[in-house]
Amino acid sequence: MGLLDVVKPGVVVGDDVTKLLRYAQEHKFAIPAINVCSSSIINAVLEAASKTHSPVMIQISNGGGAFFAGKTIDNKNQKASVVGSLIAAHHVHHLAELYGVPVILHSDHCAKKLLPWLDGMLDADEEHFKIHGKPLFSSHMIDLSEETLDENIRLCKQYLTRMSRVGVTMELELGVTGGEEEGVDNTNVDNNRLYTQPGDVHRTWKELTQISSKFTIAASFGNVHGVYAPGNVILRPEILKNSQQYIRDQEKIPDSAPFPVFFVFHGGSGSEKDKITEAIHYGVVKMNVDTDTQWAYWEGIMNFYKQKEKYLQGQIGNPEGPTKPNKKFYDPRVWLRAGEETLARRVTEAFQDLNCLGKLVK
Ligand SMILES: [Zn+2]
């Protein structure tokens, strides 16, 4: 059975999200989740997925949503982040089917202080559900890893209850991912906290499963947000394996049954490829890619500028003559396109790294 027998092109929601993630876990691949903050970037991600026949995840961060709406809009009560995220979501909805690829539409890290943003998106999911019988987003992330485990679980249960009514999947975070992202700086955090305990995964899994099975867990196993020079933090994917086994043992789930947990790999940029493969074999079904695609987008534009530098110093006048126009070089559709091409190439590389490439081919 091919993947297109399991899910159709377009935004994947409800039970289909679980089916897609289960298919990925069974076939030992993970889907890259690419952060987007503009229509140009969304299109480049869809282009890469379409050309390579691969399923993809598109995710919008709080800051990315605000940027989508425009930098000068007041973000009081998360208004700009909410509206921008909804615009991005609708953009994806209009295009995913045209590009012929299944897309998981997701919102990224949401710390406690940003919950009004999540509330705004959930309002839209409920509204969408009333009209179309399905939510706008496939899934949302709630990141309470800065809180105590009790508080993390308490709020996750509350939100999972709300999400499960409209078929939205929840992603949560356990332990601390190193580095810095969306205003949370964990660069100096104690190394022990960078590794999640199997007992914590089990407790969380058990409490949430009572509400719904539609959740994924980003457990830290030494991963870091962003790209840093090699340091003293070491990726230990076996933590994921141990957690799966611990739950199986505690709950008497046979080894022949699927893994109990869908794991998410945060801070995938710059990770060693063999550790990625190992993590996938322990149940990782999603890997976030942001820093590397940001660089790829910029790299295309930078190289374009370097190549055409003498054509980009004024509207008129270049090596071919002092009256020659340069419009076809500074038109945003030309230089932004250069960024789209290199971004699409980097997304294709992510498909390769995660064994996700070409999974839509029968
Ligand atoms: Zn994270």
Coordinates of C-alpha atoms and ligand atoms in Angstrom, one line a residue:
M1 CA 0.0 0.0 0.0
G2 CA 1.4 3.4 -1.0
L3 CA 1.2 6.5 1.1
L4 CA -1.4 8.0 -1.3
D5 CA -3.7 5.1 -0.5
V6 CA -3.4 6.3 3.2
V7 CA -3.8 10.0 2.8
K8 CA -4.8 12.4 0.0
P9 CA -3.0 15.5 -1.3
G10 CA -4.0 18.6 0.7
V11 CA -3.9 19.5 4.3
V12 CA -4.0 16.4 6.4
V13 CA -6.3 16.5 9.5
G14 CA -8.0 14.4 12.1
D15 CA -7.4 10.6 12.1
D16 CA -5.4 11.0 8.8
V17 CA -2.6 12.7 10.8
T18 CA -2.3 9.6 13.0
K19 CA -2.4 7.3 9.9
L20 CA 0.3 9.3 8.2
L21 CA 2.5 9.3 11.3
R22 CA 1.9 5.6 11.8
Y23 CA 2.8 4.9 8.2
A24 CA 6.0 6.9 8.6
Q25 CA 7.0 5.1 11.8
E26 CA 6.3 1.7 10.2
H27 CA 8.3 2.6 7.1
K28 CA 11.1 4.1 9.0
F29 CA 11.0 7.6 7.9
A30 CA 10.3 11.0 9.5
I31 CA 8.7 14.0 7.9
P32 CA 10.6 17.3 7.9
A33 CA 8.8 20.2 9.4
I34 CA 9.9 23.4 7.8
N35 CA 9.4 26.8 9.5
V36 CA 7.8 29.4 7.2
C37 CA 7.3 33.1 7.5
S38 CA 6.3 34.2 4.0
S39 CA 4.3 33.0 1.1
S40 CA 7.5 32.8 -1.0
I41 CA 9.0 30.3 1.6
I42 CA 5.8 28.3 1.8
N43 CA 5.7 28.0 -2.0
A44 CA 9.4 26.8 -2.1
V45 CA 8.6 24.1 0.5
L46 CA 5.6 22.9 -1.5
E47 CA 7.7 23.0 -4.7
A48 CA 10.3 20.7 -3.1
A49 CA 7.7 18.3 -1.8
S50 CA 5.9 18.2 -5.2
K51 CA 9.0 17.8 -7.3
T52 CA 10.3 14.9 -5.2
H53 CA 6.9 13.4 -4.4
S54 CA 7.3 13.6 -0.7
P55 CA 5.0 14.4 2.2
V56 CA 5.9 17.5 4.2
M57 CA 5.1 19.5 7.3
I58 CA 4.8 23.2 7.2
Q59 CA 5.0 25.0 10.5
I60 CA 4.4 28.5 11.7
S61 CA 6.1 29.9 14.7
N62 CA 4.7 32.7 16.9
G63 CA 7.2 35.2 15.4
G64 CA 6.8 33.8 11.9
G65 CA 3.0 34.4 12.2
A66 CA 3.6 37.9 13.3
F67 CA 6.0 38.5 10.4
F68 CA 3.4 37.1 8.0
A69 CA 1.0 39.7 9.2
G70 CA 3.6 42.5 8.9
K71 CA 6.2 43.8 11.3
T72 CA 4.4 47.0 12.2
I73 CA 1.1 45.6 13.5
D74 CA 0.8 45.7 17.3
N75 CA 1.1 42.2 18.6
K76 CA -0.9 43.0 21.8
N77 CA -2.7 39.9 23.0
Q78 CA -1.0 38.0 20.2
K79 CA -3.3 39.5 17.6
A80 CA -0.7 39.8 14.8
S81 CA 0.6 36.3 15.5
V82 CA -2.9 34.8 15.4
V83 CA -3.9 36.6 12.2
G84 CA -0.6 36.0 10.5
S85 CA -0.7 32.3 11.3
L86 CA -4.3 32.0 10.0
I87 CA -3.3 33.7 6.7
A88 CA -0.4 31.3 6.4
A89 CA -2.7 28.4 7.1
H90 CA -5.2 29.5 4.4
H91 CA -2.3 30.0 2.0
V92 CA -1.3 26.4 2.5
H93 CA -4.9 25.2 2.2
H94 CA -5.4 26.9 -1.1
L95 CA -2.2 25.4 -2.6
A96 CA -1.4 22.0 -1.1
E97 CA -3.8 20.1 -3.3
L98 CA -2.6 22.0 -6.4
Y99 CA 0.9 20.9 -5.6
G100 CA -0.4 17.3 -5.2
V101 CA 1.2 16.7 -1.8
P102 CA -0.2 15.8 1.7
V103 CA 0.8 18.5 4.1
I104 CA 0.7 18.5 7.9
L105 CA 0.0 22.1 8.8
H106 CA 1.4 22.8 12.3
S107 CA 2.1 25.6 14.7
D108 CA 5.4 25.6 16.4
H109 CA 6.6 26.2 20.0
C110 CA 4.1 27.9 22.3
A111 CA 5.4 28.7 25.7
K112 CA 3.0 29.5 28.6
K113 CA 3.1 33.3 28.1
L114 CA 2.1 32.8 24.4
L115 CA -1.0 30.7 25.1
P116 CA -3.3 33.5 23.8
W117 CA -1.8 32.8 20.4
L118 CA -2.7 29.1 20.6
D119 CA -6.2 30.0 21.9
G120 CA -6.7 32.3 18.8
M121 CA -5.7 29.5 16.4
L122 CA -8.0 27.0 18.3
D123 CA -10.9 29.4 18.0
A124 CA -10.3 29.3 14.2
D125 CA -10.0 25.5 14.2
E126 CA -13.4 25.3 16.0
E127 CA -14.9 27.8 13.6
H128 CA -13.5 25.9 10.6
F129 CA -14.8 22.6 12.1
K130 CA -18.4 24.1 12.4
I131 CA -18.4 24.9 8.7
H132 CA -16.3 22.2 7.1
G133 CA -16.4 19.4 9.7
K134 CA -12.6 19.5 10.0
P135 CA -10.1 21.9 11.7
L136 CA -7.9 24.4 10.0
F137 CA -4.6 23.1 11.4
S138 CA -3.4 19.5 11.5
S139 CA -1.6 20.0 14.8
H140 CA -0.4 22.6 17.3
M141 CA 2.6 22.5 19.6
I142 CA 2.5 23.5 23.2
D143 CA 5.9 23.9 24.9
L144 CA 5.7 23.9 28.7
S145 CA 9.1 22.4 29.2
E146 CA 10.0 25.4 31.3
E147 CA 7.3 24.6 33.8
T148 CA 7.3 21.7 36.3
L149 CA 6.3 18.3 34.9
D150 CA 3.0 18.5 36.9
E151 CA 2.1 21.9 35.4
N152 CA 3.2 20.7 31.9
I153 CA 0.9 17.7 32.1
R154 CA -2.0 19.6 33.7
L155 CA -2.1 22.2 30.9
C156 CA -1.4 19.6 28.2
K157 CA -4.4 17.6 29.3
Q158 CA -6.6 20.7 29.3
Y159 CA -5.5 21.6 25.7
L160 CA -5.6 18.1 24.4
T161 CA -9.2 17.8 25.6
R162 CA -10.1 20.9 23.6
M163 CA -8.1 19.9 20.5
S164 CA -9.5 16.3 20.5
R165 CA -13.0 17.7 20.1
V166 CA -12.1 19.0 16.6
G167 CA -9.6 16.4 15.6
V168 CA -6.4 18.4 16.2
T169 CA -3.2 16.6 17.1
M170 CA -1.0 18.1 19.9
E171 CA 2.8 18.1 20.1
L172 CA 4.3 18.6 23.6
E173 CA 7.8 19.0 24.9
L174 CA 9.5 17.2 27.7
G175 CA 12.9 18.1 29.0
V176 CA 14.9 21.0 27.7
T177 CA 16.2 21.5 24.2
G178 CA 19.4 23.4 24.3
G179 CA 20.1 26.6 22.4
E180 CA 17.8 29.6 21.9
E181 CA 14.5 29.9 20.0
E182 CA 11.5 32.2 20.1
G183 CA 12.8 34.1 23.1
V184 CA 13.6 31.1 25.3
D185 CA 17.3 31.0 26.0
N186 CA 18.6 27.6 27.1
T187 CA 22.2 28.0 26.1
N188 CA 23.5 27.7 29.7
V189 CA 21.2 25.0 31.0
D190 CA 22.5 22.1 33.1
N191 CA 23.5 19.2 30.8
N192 CA 21.4 16.6 32.8
R193 CA 18.2 18.5 31.9
L194 CA 19.0 18.0 28.2
Y195 CA 18.1 14.4 28.5
T196 CA 14.5 13.4 29.3
Q197 CA 13.9 10.5 31.7
P198 CA 11.9 7.5 30.4
G199 CA 9.7 7.6 33.6
D200 CA 8.6 11.2 32.7
V201 CA 7.8 10.1 29.2
H202 CA 5.7 7.2 30.5
R203 CA 3.8 9.3 33.0
T204 CA 3.0 11.9 30.4
W205 CA 2.0 9.3 27.8
K206 CA -0.3 7.5 30.3
E207 CA -2.1 10.6 31.5
L208 CA -2.6 12.0 28.0
T209 CA -3.7 8.6 26.4
Q210 CA -6.7 8.7 28.7
I211 CA -7.9 11.7 26.8
S212 CA -6.8 11.1 23.2
S213 CA -4.1 9.2 21.3
K214 CA -3.6 12.2 19.0
F215 CA -0.3 13.6 20.5
T216 CA 3.4 13.5 19.8
I217 CA 6.2 14.1 22.2
A218 CA 9.4 16.1 21.6
A219 CA 11.6 14.6 24.2
S220 CA 15.1 16.0 24.6
F221 CA 18.0 13.7 24.0
G222 CA 20.8 16.2 23.8
N223 CA 19.4 18.1 20.9
V224 CA 20.0 21.8 20.4
H225 CA 18.0 24.6 18.7
G226 CA 20.1 26.3 16.1
V227 CA 23.5 25.4 14.7
Y228 CA 26.5 25.7 17.0
A229 CA 30.1 24.7 16.7
P230 CA 30.6 21.1 18.0
G231 CA 30.4 21.4 21.9
N232 CA 30.0 19.1 24.9
V233 CA 26.3 18.3 24.2
I234 CA 26.0 14.8 22.6
L235 CA 23.0 13.4 20.9
R236 CA 21.8 10.2 22.7
P237 CA 18.9 8.8 20.6
E238 CA 18.9 5.6 22.8
I239 CA 16.9 7.7 25.3
L240 CA 14.0 7.5 22.9
K241 CA 14.5 3.7 22.5
N242 CA 14.6 3.3 26.3
S243 CA 11.5 5.4 26.7
Q244 CA 9.5 3.2 24.2
Q245 CA 10.7 0.1 25.9
Y246 CA 10.0 1.4 29.4
I247 CA 6.4 2.2 28.4
R248 CA 6.0 -1.3 26.8
D249 CA 7.3 -2.9 29.9
Q250 CA 5.1 -0.9 32.3
E251 CA 2.0 -1.2 30.2
K252 CA 2.7 -4.8 29.0
I253 CA 2.6 -3.8 25.4
P254 CA 4.1 -6.6 23.3
D255 CA 7.2 -5.9 21.3
S256 CA 5.4 -6.8 18.1
A257 CA 2.9 -3.9 18.6
P258 CA 3.8 -0.5 17.1
F259 CA 5.9 1.9 19.2
P260 CA 3.6 3.5 21.8
V261 CA 5.1 7.0 21.2
F262 CA 5.4 9.3 18.2
F263 CA 8.6 11.2 18.9
V264 CA 9.5 14.6 17.5
F265 CA 13.1 15.7 16.9
H266 CA 13.6 19.3 17.7
G267 CA 16.7 21.2 16.7
G268 CA 17.5 19.0 13.7
S269 CA 19.6 21.5 11.9
G270 CA 23.3 20.6 11.9
S271 CA 22.7 17.1 13.4
E272 CA 24.8 14.1 12.4
K273 CA 23.0 12.0 9.8
D274 CA 23.6 8.7 11.5
K275 CA 22.0 10.0 14.7
I276 CA 19.0 11.1 12.7
T277 CA 18.7 7.6 11.2
E278 CA 19.0 6.1 14.7
A279 CA 16.3 8.4 16.1
I280 CA 14.0 7.4 13.3
H281 CA 14.5 3.8 14.2
Y282 CA 13.3 4.6 17.7
G283 CA 10.1 6.2 16.6
V284 CA 10.8 9.7 15.5
V285 CA 8.3 10.7 12.9
K286 CA 8.9 14.5 12.6
M287 CA 12.0 16.6 12.6
N288 CA 12.1 20.4 12.8
V289 CA 14.3 22.1 10.3
D290 CA 14.6 25.9 10.6
T291 CA 18.1 27.2 10.9
D292 CA 19.4 25.3 7.9
T293 CA 16.6 26.4 5.6
Q294 CA 17.0 30.0 6.8
W295 CA 20.6 29.8 5.6
A296 CA 19.6 28.1 2.4
Y297 CA 17.1 30.8 1.5
W298 CA 19.7 33.5 2.2
E299 CA 22.5 31.6 0.4
G300 CA 20.6 31.7 -2.9
I301 CA 20.1 35.4 -2.7
M302 CA 23.7 36.0 -1.6
N303 CA 25.0 34.1 -4.6
F304 CA 22.7 35.8 -6.9
Y305 CA 23.9 39.2 -5.7
K306 CA 27.6 38.1 -6.0
Q307 CA 27.0 36.8 -9.6
K308 CA 25.1 39.9 -10.8
E309 CA 26.7 42.5 -8.6
K310 CA 27.5 44.9 -11.5
Y311 CA 23.9 44.8 -12.6
L312 CA 22.6 45.6 -9.1
Q313 CA 24.1 49.0 -8.3
G314 CA 21.4 51.2 -9.8
Q315 CA 18.3 51.1 -11.9
I316 CA 20.3 51.9 -15.1
G317 CA 23.8 51.2 -16.2
N318 CA 25.8 47.9 -16.2
P319 CA 28.8 46.4 -17.9
E320 CA 26.8 46.2 -21.2
G321 CA 26.4 50.0 -21.3
P322 CA 25.7 53.1 -19.2
T323 CA 22.0 53.3 -20.3
K324 CA 21.2 49.6 -20.0
P325 CA 18.2 49.0 -17.6
N326 CA 18.7 46.5 -14.7
K327 CA 15.0 45.8 -14.0
K328 CA 15.3 42.1 -14.8
F329 CA 17.9 41.7 -12.0
Y330 CA 16.3 43.7 -9.2
D331 CA 12.8 42.5 -9.7
P332 CA 12.0 40.6 -6.5
R333 CA 10.6 37.8 -8.6
V334 CA 14.2 37.2 -9.8
W335 CA 16.3 37.5 -6.7
L336 CA 13.7 36.1 -4.3
R337 CA 13.3 33.2 -6.7
A338 CA 17.1 32.5 -6.3
G339 CA 16.4 32.0 -2.6
E340 CA 13.4 29.8 -3.3
E341 CA 15.5 27.5 -5.4
T342 CA 18.2 27.0 -2.8
L343 CA 15.6 26.6 -0.1
A344 CA 13.8 24.0 -2.1
R345 CA 17.1 22.2 -2.6
R346 CA 17.8 22.2 1.2
V347 CA 14.3 20.8 1.8
T348 CA 15.0 18.0 -0.7
E349 CA 18.1 17.2 1.3
A350 CA 16.0 17.0 4.5
F351 CA 13.7 14.5 2.7
Q352 CA 16.8 12.5 1.9
D353 CA 18.2 12.7 5.4
L354 CA 14.9 11.6 6.9
N355 CA 14.3 8.8 4.4
C356 CA 11.1 10.7 3.4
L357 CA 12.1 11.3 -0.3
G358 CA 9.8 10.0 -2.9
K359 CA 7.4 8.3 -0.4
L360 CA 4.4 9.4 -2.5
V361 CA 5.5 7.3 -5.5
K362 CA 3.5 4.1 -5.8
Ligands
ZN1 ZN 11.7 22.4 21.2

